[in-house]
Each structure stands twice: as structure tokens, then as C-alpha cells.
PDB file of C-alpha atoms in Angstrom:
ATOM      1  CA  UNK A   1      29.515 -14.096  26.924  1.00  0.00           C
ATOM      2  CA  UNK A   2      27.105 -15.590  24.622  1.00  0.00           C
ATOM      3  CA  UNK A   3      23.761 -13.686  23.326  1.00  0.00           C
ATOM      4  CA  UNK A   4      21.018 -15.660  23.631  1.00  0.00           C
ATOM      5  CA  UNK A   5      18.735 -15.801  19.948  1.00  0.00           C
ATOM      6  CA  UNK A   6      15.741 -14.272  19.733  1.00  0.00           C
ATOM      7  CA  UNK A   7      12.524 -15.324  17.541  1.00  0.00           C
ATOM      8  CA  UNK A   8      14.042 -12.381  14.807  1.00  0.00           C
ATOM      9  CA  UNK A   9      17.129 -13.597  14.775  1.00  0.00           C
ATOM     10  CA  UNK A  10      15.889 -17.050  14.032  1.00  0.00           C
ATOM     11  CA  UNK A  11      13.101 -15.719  11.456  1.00  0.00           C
ATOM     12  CA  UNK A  12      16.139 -13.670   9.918  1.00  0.00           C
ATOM     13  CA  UNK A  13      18.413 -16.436   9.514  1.00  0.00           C
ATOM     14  CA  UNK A  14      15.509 -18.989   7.782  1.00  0.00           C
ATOM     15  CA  UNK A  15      14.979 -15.748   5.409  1.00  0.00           C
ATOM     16  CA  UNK A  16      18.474 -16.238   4.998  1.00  0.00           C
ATOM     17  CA  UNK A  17      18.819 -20.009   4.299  1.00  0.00           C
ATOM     18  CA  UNK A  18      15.727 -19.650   2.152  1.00  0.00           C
ATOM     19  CA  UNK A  19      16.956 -17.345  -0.097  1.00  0.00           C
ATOM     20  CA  UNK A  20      20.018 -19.256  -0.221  1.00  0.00           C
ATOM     21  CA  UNK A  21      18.180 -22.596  -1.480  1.00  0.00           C
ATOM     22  CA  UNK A  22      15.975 -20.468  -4.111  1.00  0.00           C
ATOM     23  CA  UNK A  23      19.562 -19.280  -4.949  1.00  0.00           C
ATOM     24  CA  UNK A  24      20.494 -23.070  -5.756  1.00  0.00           C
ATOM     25  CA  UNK A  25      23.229 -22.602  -3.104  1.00  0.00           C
ATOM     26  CA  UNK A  26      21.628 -25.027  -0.317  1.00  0.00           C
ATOM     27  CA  UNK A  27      20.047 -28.293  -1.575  1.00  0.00           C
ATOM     28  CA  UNK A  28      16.310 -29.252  -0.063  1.00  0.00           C
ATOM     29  CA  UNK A  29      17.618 -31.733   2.924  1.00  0.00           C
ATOM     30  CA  UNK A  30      20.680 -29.028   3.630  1.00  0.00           C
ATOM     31  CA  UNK A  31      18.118 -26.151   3.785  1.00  0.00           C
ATOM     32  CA  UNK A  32      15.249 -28.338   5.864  1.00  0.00           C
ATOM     33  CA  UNK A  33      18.164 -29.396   8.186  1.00  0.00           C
ATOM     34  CA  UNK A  34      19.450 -25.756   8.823  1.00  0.00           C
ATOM     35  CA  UNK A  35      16.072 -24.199   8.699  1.00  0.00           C
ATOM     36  CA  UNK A  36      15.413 -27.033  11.776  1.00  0.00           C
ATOM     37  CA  UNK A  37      18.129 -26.355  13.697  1.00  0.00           C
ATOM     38  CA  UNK A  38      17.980 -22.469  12.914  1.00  0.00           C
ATOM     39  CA  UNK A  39      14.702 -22.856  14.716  1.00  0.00           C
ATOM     40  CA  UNK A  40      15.670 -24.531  17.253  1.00  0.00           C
ATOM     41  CA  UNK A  41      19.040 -22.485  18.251  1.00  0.00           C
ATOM     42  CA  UNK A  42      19.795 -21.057  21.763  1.00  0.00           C
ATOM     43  CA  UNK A  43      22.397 -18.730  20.782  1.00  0.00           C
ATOM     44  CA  UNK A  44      23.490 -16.143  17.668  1.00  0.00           C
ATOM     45  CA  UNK A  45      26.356 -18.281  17.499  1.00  0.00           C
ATOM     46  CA  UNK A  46      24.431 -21.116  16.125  1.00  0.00           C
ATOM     47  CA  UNK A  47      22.761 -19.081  13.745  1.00  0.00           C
ATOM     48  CA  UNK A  48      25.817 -17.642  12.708  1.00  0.00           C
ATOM     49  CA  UNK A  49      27.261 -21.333  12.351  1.00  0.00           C
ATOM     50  CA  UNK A  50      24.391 -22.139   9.936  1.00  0.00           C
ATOM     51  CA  UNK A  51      24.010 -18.938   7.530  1.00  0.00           C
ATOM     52  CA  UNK A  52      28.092 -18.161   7.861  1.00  0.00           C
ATOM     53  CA  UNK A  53      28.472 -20.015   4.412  1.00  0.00           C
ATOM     54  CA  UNK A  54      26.187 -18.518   2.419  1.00  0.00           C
ATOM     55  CA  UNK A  55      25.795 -14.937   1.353  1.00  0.00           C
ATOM     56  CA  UNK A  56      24.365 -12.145   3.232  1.00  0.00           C
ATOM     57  CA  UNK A  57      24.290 -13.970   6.466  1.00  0.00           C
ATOM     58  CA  UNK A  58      22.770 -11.821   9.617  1.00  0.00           C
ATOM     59  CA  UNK A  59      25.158  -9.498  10.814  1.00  0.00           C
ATOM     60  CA  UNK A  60      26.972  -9.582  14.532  1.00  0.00           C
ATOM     61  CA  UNK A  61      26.115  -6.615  16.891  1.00  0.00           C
ATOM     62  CA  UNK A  62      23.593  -4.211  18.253  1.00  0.00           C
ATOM     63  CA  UNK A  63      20.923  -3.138  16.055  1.00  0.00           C
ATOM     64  CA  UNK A  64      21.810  -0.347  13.513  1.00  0.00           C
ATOM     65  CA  UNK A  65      19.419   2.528  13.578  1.00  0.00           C
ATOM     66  CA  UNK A  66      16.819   3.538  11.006  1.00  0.00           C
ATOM     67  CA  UNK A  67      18.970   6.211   9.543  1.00  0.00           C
ATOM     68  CA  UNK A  68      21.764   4.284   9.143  1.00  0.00           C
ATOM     69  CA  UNK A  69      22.442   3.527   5.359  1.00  0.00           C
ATOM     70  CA  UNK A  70      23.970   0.082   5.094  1.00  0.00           C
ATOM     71  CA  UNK A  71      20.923  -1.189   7.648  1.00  0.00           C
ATOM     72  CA  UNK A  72      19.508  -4.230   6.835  1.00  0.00           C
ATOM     73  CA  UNK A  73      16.015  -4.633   4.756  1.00  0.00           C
ATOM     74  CA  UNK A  74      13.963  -7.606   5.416  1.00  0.00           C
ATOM     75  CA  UNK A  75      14.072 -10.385   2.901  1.00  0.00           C
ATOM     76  CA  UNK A  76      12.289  -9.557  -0.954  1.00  0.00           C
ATOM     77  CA  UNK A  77      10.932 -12.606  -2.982  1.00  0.00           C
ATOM     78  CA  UNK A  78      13.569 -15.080  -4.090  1.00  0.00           C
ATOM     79  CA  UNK A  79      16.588 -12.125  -3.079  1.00  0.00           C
ATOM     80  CA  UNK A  80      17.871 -11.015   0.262  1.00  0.00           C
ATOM     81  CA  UNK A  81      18.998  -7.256   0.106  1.00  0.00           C
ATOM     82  CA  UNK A  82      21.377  -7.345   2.383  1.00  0.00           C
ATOM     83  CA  UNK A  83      22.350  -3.344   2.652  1.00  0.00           C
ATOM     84  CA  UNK A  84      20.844  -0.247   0.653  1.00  0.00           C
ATOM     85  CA  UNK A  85      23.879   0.916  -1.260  1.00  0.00           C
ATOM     86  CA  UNK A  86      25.139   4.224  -0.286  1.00  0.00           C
ATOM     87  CA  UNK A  87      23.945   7.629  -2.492  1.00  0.00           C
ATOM     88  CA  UNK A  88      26.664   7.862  -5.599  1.00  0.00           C
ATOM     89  CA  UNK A  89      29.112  10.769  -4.895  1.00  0.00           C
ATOM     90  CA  UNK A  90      27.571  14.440  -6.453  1.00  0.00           C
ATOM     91  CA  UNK A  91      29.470  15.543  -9.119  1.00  0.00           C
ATOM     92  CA  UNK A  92      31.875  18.236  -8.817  1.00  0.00           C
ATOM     93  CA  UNK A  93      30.789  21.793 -10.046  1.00  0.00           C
ATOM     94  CA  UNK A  94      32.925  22.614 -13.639  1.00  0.00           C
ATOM     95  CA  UNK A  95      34.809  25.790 -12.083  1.00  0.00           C
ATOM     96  CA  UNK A  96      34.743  27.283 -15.427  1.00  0.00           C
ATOM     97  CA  UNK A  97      30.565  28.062 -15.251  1.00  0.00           C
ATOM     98  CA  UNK A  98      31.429  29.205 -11.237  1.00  0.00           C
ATOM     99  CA  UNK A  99      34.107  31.881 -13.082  1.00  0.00           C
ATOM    100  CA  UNK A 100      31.467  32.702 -16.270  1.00  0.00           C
ATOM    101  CA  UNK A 101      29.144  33.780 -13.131  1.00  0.00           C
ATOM    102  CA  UNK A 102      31.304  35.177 -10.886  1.00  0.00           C
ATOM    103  CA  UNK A 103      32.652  37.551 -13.908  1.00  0.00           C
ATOM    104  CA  UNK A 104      29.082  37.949 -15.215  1.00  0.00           C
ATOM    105  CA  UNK A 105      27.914  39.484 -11.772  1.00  0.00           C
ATOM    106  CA  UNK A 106      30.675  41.742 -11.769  1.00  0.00           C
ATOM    107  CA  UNK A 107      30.413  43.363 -14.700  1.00  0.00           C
ATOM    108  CA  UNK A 108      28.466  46.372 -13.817  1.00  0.00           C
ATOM    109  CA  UNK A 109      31.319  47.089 -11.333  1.00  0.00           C
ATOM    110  CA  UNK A 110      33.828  46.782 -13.715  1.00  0.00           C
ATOM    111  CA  UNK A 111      32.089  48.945 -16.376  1.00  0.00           C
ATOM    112  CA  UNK A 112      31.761  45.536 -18.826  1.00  0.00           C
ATOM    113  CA  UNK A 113      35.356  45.266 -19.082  1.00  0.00           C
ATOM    114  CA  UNK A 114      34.621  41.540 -17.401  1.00  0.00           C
ATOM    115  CA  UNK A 115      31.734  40.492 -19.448  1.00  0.00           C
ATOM    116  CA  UNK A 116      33.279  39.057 -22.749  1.00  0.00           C
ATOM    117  CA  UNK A 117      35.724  36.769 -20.002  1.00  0.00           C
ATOM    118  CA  UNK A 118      32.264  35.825 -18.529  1.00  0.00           C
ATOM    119  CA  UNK A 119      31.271  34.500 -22.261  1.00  0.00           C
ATOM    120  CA  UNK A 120      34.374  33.183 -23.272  1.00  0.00           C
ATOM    121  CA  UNK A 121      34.463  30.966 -19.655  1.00  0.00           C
ATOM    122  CA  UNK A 122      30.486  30.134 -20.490  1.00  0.00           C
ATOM    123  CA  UNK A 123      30.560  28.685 -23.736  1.00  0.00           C
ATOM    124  CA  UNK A 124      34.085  26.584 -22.495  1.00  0.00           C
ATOM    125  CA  UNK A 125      32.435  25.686 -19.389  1.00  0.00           C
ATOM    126  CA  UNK A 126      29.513  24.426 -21.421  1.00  0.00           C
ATOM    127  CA  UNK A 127      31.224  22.210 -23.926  1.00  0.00           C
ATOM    128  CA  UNK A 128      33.558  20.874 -20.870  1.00  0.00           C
ATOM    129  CA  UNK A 129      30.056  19.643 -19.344  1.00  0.00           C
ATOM    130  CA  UNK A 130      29.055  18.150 -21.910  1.00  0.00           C
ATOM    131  CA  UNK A 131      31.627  15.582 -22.499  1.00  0.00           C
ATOM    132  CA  UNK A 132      32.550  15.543 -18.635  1.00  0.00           C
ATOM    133  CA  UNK A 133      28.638  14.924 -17.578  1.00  0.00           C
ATOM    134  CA  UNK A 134      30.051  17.440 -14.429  1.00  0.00           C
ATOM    135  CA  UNK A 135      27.263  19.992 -12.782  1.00  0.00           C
ATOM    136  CA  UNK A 136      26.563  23.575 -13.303  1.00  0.00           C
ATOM    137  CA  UNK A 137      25.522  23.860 -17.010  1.00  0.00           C
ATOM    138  CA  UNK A 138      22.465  26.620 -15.173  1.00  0.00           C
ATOM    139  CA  UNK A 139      25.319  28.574 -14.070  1.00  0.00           C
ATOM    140  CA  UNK A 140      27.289  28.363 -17.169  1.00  0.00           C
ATOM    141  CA  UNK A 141      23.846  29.689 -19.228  1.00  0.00           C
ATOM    142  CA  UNK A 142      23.366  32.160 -16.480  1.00  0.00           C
ATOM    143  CA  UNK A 143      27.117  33.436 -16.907  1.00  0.00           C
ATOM    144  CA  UNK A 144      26.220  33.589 -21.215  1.00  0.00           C
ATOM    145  CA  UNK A 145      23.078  35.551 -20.594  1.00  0.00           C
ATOM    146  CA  UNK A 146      24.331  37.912 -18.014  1.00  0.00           C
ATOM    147  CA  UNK A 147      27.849  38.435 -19.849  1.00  0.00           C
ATOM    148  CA  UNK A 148      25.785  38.992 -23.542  1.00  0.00           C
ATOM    149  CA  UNK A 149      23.612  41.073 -21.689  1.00  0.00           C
ATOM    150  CA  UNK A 150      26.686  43.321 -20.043  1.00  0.00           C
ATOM    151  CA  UNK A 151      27.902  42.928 -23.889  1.00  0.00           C
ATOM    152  CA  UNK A 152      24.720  44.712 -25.250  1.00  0.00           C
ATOM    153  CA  UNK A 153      24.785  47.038 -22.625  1.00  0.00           C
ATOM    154  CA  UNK A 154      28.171  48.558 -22.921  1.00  0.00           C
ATOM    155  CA  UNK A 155      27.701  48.668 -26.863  1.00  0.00           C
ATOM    156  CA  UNK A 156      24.234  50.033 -26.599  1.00  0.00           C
ATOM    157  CA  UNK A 157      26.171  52.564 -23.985  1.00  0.00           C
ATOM    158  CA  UNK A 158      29.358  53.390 -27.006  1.00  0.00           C
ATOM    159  CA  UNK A 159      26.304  53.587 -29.748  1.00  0.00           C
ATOM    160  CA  UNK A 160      24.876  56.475 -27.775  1.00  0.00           C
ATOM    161  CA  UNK A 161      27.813  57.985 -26.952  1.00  0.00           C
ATOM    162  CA  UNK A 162      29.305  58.416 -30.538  1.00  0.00           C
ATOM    163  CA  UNK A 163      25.950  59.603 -31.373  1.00  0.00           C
TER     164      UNK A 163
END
């Protein structure tokens, strides 16, 4: 069954063949000629026929939604943008500044005895973020402060003590 053209799908596919002649891709007599018969075409098929060569030619298929991230964005100057590129992937969490937390927040339970791991996994965590570029340098400083704080805290406890 063919799927008759509609006035978009013509006006998409000269947006097409016009960025392909600013491209220097089409020459002016190839791009009037398509641009004609783009205009002039019954079916999708055609159009598909005369932007199939050249890059980012209109897409077969039911309209994508507005959420959708590879939907298409109308044409831009001399450049047709065919798809928004998809969000790069987070990066990962170093586990070492998770562990410097985790240990930091425990240290009151554990009487400090967890606090100097907390620093120790802090300061690693931090240089391994630095040359990694990973996430969670807050929690890594978070981890330092809270461990050198259980630190203080358990001396400050021993000072009074012997005294």
C-alpha cells in the first residue's frame, strides 16, 4: 500500500535537497529538477526516490513523538540536523569516595575505630578522580571532613581521658 505525500513531506524533502546543493552535493539543474518533481510527487516513495542519495533524507514511518530523542528538527541555515544526539552516558561514581562516606558515617558507631579508613579511602578516592574525571569528588571531601572530624574527636576524647 502506498502513502500518499503530504505538503510536509514535500516541504521536508526540498529542505532536504536544499541543504544538499548548499552542501555542493546536488548541482543547480539536479537540485531545480528534484526540487520540481519533489513538488510535484503523489507518493513518499517518490520523495524517498529523490532525497535517498543524499544525506539525512526524510525518514519512513509514523511520526515520532516530541519526547522521542532521535526526532527530527526542522532544517537550520545551510545544515539539516537530522537527529538530536542522545545525552552522553553519566559517569560512574569512584566507589572509593562511596566507602570514605559510608565509613565516615559510621564512625560514631564504631567508637572512631572506622574514621582513619574513611581518610585513607578519601584522599585515594580523590586523586583516582582526578586523573579518571569519574563523579563523587563531594562525597570523597565529605568522607575527609567527617573522618578528620571523628579523628579529632576520638583524640580530643584520649586527651581528656589521660588528663
Amino acid at each position: 500500500m502506498r502513502m500518499l505525500a503530504a505538503n510536509a513531506d514535500r516541504e521536508r524533502a526540498a529542505d532536504v535537497l536544499r541543504a544538499a546543493y548548499a552542501e555542493g552535493r546536488l548541482t543547480k539543474e539536479e537540485y531545480d529538477y528534484r526540487v520540481g518533481k519533489a513538488m510535484s510527487a503523489r507518493t513518499v516513495e517518490e520523495l524517498q526516490q529523490l532525497t535517498g542519495d543524499v544525506p539525512h533524507g526524510p525518514m519512513p514511518g509514523p511520526p515520532l513523538p516530541p519526547s522521542y530523542p532521535g526526532r527530527p528538527v526542522p532544517y537550520q541555515g545551510n545544515a539539516v540536523v537530522p537527529y538530536s544526539a542522545p545525552p552522553p552516558p553519566a559517569r560512574p561514581y569512584n566507589s572509593a569516595s562511596v566507602a570514605s562516606l559510608v565509613l565516615a558515617i559510621g564512625s560514631p558507631f564504631t567508637c572512631g575505630v572506622t574514621s582513619l579508613p574513611a581518610v585513607i579511602l578519601g584522599h585515594k578516592a580523590r586523586g583516582d578522580i582526578r586523573r579518571s574525571g569519574d563523579q563523587g569528588d563531594g562525597l570523597a571531601i565529605a568522607g575527609l571532613a567527617l573522618g578528620y572530624s571523628a579523628i579529632g574527636v576520638v583524640l580530643l576524647f584520649f586527651l581528656l581521658a589521660v588528663v
